JSON list of C-alpha atoms in Angstrom, two decimals:
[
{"chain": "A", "resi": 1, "resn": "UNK", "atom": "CA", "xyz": [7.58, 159.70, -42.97]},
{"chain": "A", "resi": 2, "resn": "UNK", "atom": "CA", "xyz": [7.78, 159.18, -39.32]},
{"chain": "A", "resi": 3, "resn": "UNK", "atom": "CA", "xyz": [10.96, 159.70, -37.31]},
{"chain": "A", "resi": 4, "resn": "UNK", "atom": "CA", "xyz": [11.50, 158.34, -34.11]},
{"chain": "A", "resi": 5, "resn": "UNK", "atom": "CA", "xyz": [14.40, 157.51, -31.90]},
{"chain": "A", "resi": 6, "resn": "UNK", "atom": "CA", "xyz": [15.23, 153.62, -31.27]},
{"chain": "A", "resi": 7, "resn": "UNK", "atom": "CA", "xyz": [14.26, 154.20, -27.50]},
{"chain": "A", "resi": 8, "resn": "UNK", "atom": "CA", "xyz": [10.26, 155.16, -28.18]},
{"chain": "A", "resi": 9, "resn": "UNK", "atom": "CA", "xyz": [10.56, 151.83, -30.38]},
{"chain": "A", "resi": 10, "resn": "UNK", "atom": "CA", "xyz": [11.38, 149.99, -27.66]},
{"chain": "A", "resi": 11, "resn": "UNK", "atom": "CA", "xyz": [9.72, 151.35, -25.44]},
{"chain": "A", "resi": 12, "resn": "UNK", "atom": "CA", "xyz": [6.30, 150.77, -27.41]},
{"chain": "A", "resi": 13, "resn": "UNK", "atom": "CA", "xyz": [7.47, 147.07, -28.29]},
{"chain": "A", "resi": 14, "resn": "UNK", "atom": "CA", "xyz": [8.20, 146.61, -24.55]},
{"chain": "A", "resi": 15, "resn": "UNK", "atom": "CA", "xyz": [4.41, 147.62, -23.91]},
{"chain": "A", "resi": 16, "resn": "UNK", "atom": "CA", "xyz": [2.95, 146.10, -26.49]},
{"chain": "A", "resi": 17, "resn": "UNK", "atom": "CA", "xyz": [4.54, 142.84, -25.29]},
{"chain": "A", "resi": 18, "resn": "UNK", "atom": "CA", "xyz": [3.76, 143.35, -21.65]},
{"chain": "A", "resi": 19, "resn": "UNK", "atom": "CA", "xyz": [-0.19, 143.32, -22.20]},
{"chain": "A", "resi": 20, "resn": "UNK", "atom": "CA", "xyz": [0.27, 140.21, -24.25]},
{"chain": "A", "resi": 21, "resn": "UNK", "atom": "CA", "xyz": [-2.31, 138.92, -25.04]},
{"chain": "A", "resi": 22, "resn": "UNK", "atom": "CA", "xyz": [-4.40, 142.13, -24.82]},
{"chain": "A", "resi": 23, "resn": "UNK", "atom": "CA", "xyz": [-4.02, 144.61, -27.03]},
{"chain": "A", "resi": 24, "resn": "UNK", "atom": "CA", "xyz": [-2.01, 147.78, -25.60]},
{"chain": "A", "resi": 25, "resn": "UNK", "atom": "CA", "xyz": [-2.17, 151.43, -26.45]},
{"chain": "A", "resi": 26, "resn": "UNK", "atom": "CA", "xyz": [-1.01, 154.44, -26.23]},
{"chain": "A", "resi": 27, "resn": "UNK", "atom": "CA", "xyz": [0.31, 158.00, -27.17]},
{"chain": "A", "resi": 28, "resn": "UNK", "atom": "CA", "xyz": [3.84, 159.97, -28.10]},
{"chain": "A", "resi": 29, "resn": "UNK", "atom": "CA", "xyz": [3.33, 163.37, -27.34]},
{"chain": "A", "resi": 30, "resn": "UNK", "atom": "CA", "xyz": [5.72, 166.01, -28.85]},
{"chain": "A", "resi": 31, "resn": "UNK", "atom": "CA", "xyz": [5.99, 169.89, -28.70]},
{"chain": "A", "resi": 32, "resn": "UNK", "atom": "CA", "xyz": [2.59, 171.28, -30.71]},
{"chain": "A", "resi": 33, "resn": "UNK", "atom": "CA", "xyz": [3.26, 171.55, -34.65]},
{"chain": "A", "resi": 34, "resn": "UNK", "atom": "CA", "xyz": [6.93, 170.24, -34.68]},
{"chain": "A", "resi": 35, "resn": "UNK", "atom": "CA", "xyz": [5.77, 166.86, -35.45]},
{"chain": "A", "resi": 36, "resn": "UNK", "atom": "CA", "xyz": [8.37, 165.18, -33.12]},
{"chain": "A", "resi": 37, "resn": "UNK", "atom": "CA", "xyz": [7.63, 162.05, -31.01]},
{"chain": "A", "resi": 38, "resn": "UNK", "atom": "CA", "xyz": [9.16, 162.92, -27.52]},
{"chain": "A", "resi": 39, "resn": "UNK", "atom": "CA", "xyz": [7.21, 161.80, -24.52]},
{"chain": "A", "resi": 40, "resn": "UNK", "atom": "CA", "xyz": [5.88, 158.07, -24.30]},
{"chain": "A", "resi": 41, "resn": "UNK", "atom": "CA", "xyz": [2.58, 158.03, -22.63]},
{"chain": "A", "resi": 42, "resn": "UNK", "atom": "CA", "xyz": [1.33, 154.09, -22.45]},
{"chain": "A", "resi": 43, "resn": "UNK", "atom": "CA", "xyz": [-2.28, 153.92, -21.27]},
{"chain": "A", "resi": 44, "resn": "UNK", "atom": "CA", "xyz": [-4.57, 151.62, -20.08]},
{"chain": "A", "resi": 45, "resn": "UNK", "atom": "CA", "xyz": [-6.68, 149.48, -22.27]},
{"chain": "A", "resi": 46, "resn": "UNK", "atom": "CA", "xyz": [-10.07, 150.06, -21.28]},
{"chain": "A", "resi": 47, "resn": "UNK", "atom": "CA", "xyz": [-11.34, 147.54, -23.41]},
{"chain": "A", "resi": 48, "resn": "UNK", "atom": "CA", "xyz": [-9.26, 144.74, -22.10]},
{"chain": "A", "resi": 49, "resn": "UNK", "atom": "CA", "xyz": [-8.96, 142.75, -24.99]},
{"chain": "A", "resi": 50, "resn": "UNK", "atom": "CA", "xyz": [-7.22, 140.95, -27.70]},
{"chain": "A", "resi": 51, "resn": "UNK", "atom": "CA", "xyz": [-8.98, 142.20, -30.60]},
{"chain": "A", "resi": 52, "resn": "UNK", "atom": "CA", "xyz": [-10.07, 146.15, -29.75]},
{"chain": "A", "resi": 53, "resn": "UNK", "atom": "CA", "xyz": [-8.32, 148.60, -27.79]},
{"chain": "A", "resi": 54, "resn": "UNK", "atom": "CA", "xyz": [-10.32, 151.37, -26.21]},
{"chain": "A", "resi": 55, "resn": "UNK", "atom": "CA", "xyz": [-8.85, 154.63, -24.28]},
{"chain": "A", "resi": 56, "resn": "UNK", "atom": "CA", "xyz": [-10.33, 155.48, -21.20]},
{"chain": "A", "resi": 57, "resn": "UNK", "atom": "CA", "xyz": [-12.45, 158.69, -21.07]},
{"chain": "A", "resi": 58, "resn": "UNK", "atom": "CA", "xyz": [-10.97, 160.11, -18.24]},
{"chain": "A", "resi": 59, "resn": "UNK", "atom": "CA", "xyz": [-7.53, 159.00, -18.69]},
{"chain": "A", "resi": 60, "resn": "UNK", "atom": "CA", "xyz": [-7.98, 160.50, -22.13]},
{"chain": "A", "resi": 61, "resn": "UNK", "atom": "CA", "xyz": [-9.61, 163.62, -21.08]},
{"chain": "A", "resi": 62, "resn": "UNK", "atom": "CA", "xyz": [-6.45, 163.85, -18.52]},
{"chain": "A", "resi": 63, "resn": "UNK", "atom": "CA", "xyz": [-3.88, 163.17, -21.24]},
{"chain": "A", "resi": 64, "resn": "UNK", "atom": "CA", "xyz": [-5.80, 166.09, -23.31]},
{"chain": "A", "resi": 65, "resn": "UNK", "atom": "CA", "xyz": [-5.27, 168.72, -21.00]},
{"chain": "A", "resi": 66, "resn": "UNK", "atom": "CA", "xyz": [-2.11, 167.91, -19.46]},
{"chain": "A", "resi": 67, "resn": "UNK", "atom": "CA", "xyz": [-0.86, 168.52, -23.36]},
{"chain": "A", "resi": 68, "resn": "UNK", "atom": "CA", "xyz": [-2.64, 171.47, -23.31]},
{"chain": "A", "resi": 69, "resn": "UNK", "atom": "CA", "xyz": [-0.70, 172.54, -20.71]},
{"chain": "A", "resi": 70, "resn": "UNK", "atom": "CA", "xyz": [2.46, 171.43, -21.89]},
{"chain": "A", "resi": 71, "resn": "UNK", "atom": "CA", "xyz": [1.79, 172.79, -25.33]},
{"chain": "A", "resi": 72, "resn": "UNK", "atom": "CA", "xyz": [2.00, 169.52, -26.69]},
{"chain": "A", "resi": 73, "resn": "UNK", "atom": "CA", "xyz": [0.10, 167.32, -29.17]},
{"chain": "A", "resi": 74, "resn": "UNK", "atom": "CA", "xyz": [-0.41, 163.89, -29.71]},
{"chain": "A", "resi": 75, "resn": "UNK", "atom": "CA", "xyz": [2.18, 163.03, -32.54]},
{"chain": "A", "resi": 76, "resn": "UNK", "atom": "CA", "xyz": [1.95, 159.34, -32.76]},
{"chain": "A", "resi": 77, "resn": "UNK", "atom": "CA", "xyz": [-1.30, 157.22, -31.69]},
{"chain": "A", "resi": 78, "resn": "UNK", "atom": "CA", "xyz": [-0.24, 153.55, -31.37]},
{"chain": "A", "resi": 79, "resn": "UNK", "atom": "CA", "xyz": [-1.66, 149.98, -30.20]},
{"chain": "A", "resi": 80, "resn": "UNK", "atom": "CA", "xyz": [-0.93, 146.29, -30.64]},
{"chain": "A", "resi": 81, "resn": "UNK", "atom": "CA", "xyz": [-2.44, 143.30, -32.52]},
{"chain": "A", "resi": 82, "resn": "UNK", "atom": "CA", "xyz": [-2.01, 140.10, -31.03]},
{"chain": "A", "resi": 83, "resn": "UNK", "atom": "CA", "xyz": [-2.87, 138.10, -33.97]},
{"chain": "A", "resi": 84, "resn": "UNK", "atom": "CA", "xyz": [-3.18, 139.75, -36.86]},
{"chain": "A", "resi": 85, "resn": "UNK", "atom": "CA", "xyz": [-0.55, 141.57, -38.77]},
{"chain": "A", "resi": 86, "resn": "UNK", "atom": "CA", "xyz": [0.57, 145.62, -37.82]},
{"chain": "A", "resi": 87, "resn": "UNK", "atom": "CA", "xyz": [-2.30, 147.25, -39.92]},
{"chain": "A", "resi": 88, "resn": "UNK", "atom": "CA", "xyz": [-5.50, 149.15, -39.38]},
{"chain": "A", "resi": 89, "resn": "UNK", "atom": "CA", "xyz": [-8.86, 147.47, -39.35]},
{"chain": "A", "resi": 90, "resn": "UNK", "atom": "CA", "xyz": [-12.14, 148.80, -39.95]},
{"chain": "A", "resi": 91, "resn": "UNK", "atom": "CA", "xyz": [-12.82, 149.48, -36.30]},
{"chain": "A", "resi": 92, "resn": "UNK", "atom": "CA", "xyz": [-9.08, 151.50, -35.99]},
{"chain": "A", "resi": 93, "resn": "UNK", "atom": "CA", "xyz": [-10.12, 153.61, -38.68]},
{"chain": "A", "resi": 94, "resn": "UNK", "atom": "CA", "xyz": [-13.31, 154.68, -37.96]},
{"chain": "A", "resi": 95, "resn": "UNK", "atom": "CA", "xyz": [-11.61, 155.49, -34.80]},
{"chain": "A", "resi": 96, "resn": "UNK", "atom": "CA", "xyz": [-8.84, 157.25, -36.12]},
{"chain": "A", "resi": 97, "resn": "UNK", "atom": "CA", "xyz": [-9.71, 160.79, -34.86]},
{"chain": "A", "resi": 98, "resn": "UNK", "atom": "CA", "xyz": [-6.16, 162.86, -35.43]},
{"chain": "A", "resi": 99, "resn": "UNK", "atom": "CA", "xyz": [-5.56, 163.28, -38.84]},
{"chain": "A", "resi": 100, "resn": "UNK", "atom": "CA", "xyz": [-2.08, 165.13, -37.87]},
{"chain": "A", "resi": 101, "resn": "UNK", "atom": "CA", "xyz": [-1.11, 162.22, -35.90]},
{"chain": "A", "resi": 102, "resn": "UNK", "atom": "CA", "xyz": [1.07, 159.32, -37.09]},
{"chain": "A", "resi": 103, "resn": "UNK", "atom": "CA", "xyz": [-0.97, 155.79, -36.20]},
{"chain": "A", "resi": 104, "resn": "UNK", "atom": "CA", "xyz": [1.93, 153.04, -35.32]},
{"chain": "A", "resi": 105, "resn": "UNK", "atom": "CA", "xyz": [0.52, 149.47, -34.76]},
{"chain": "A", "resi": 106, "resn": "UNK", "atom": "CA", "xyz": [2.85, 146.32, -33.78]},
{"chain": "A", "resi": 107, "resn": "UNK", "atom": "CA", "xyz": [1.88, 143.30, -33.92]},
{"chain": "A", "resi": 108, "resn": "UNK", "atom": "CA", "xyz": [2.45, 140.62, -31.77]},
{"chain": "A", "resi": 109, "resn": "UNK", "atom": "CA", "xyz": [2.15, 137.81, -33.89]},
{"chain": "A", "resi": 110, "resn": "UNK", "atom": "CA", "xyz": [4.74, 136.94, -36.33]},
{"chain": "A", "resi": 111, "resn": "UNK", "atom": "CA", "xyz": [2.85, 136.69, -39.31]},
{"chain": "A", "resi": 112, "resn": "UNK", "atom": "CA", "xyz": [5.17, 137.30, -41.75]},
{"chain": "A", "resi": 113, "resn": "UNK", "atom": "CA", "xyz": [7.81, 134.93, -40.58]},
{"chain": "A", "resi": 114, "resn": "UNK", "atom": "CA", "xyz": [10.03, 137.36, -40.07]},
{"chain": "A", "resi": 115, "resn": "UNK", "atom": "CA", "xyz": [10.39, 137.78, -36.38]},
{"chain": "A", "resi": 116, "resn": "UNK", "atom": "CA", "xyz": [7.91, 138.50, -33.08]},
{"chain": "A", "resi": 117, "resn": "UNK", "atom": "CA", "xyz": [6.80, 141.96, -33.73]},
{"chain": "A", "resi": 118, "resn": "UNK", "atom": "CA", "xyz": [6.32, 144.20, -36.97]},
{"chain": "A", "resi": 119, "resn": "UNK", "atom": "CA", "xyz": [6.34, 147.89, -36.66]},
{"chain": "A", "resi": 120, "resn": "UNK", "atom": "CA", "xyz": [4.39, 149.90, -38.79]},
{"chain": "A", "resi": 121, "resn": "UNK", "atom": "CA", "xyz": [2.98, 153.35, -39.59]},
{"chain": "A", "resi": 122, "resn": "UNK", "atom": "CA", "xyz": [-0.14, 155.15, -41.01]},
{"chain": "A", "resi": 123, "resn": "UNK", "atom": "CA", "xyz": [-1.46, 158.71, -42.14]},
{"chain": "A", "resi": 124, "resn": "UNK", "atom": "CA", "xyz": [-5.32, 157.99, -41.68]},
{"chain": "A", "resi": 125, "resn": "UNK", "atom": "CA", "xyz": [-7.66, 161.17, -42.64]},
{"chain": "A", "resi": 126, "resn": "UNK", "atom": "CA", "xyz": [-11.26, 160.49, -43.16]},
{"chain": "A", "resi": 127, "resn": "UNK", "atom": "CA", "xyz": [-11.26, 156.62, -43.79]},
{"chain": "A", "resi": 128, "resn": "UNK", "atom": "CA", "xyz": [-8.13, 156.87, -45.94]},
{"chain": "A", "resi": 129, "resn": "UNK", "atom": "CA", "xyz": [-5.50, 154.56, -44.64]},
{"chain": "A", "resi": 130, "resn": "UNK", "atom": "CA", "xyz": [-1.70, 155.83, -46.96]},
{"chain": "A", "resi": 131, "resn": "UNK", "atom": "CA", "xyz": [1.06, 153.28, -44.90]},
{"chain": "A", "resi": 132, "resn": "UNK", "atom": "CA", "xyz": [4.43, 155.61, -44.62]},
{"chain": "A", "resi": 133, "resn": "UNK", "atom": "CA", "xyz": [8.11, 154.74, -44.35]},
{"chain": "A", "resi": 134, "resn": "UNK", "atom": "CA", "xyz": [9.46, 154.55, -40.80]},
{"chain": "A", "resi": 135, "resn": "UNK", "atom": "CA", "xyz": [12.97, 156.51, -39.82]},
{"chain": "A", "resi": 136, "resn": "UNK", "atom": "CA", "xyz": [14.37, 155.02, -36.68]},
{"chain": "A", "resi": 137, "resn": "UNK", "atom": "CA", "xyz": [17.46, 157.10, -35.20]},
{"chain": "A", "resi": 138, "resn": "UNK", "atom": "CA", "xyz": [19.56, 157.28, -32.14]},
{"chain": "A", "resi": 139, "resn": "UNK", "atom": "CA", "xyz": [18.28, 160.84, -31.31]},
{"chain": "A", "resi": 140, "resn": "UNK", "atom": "CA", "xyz": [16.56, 163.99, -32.68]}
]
C-alpha cells in the first residue's frame, strides 16, 4: 500500500496537468528505507511527448546524488498519460528500474467517466506489474 499525504497528490495532479498534453514526470524522495513519500521532485520530460516520458541523464544523475547526500531514496516514481488510462505500458515497464519504489501514473484523460484525472499505483519488479491500494492522509 502506498501512503501519501493529500498535498504530494496535488501537487503531482497539478504537474501532471501543467504539461498537458505532454506527458510529465517525476520523483518523491523520502528518508532511505522508511518508505515515506516526503519531497516532490517534478522533472523535466526529456522526451517531450504525449505518449513516452523520458528523464534526463543529467538531471537524473543530479537527482541521484543529491539523494545520496541527503540519505534519501526515490520512494515513488510517477508520470502522466494524456490519453490512455493511469496504468503501465510495455515501454513503463521495461523501464521500471526501482523495484523498492512505488510507480504512480495519472492520467489525464477521463476514461472512465469518472472525472479528469485517475490516480493510481504499482509495485513493478522484473516485468511484473501487482496494482496496490492507495492511502491518502492529511500528514505522516
Amino acid at each position: 500500500m502506498l501512503t501519501i499525504t493529500q498535498a504530494l497528490v496535488d501537487q503531482i495532479v497539478a504537474h501532471a496537468r501543467k504539461d498537458h498534453p505532454d506527458e510529465a514526470c517525476g520523483v518523491v524522495a523520502g528518508p532511505a528505507g522508511s518508505d515515506r513519500p516526503e519531497r516532490f521532485i517534478p522533472m523535466l520530460n526529456a522526451a517531450m511527448s504525449p505518449t513516452f516520458y523520458e528523464f534526463d541523464s543529467g538531471d537524473l544523475l543530479r537527482l541521484y546524488r543529491e539523494m545520496d547526500d541527503r540519505d534519501e531514496e526515490p520512494v515513488i516514481v510517477y508520470h502522466s498519460h494524456t490519453a490512455t488510462e493511469a496504468y503501465p505500458s510495455r515501454t513503463d515497464i521495461s523501464y521500471a528500474n526501482e523495484p523498492g519504489a512505488h510507480y504512480v501514473l495519472v492520467s489525464t484523460a477521463d476514461t472512465d467517466g469518472l472525472g479528469d484525472f485517475q490516480f493510481r499505483s504499482f509495485r513493478i519488479v522484473e516485468g511484473e506489474v501487482t496494482e496496490e491500494e492507495v492511502r491518502v492522509v492529511e500528514a505522516y
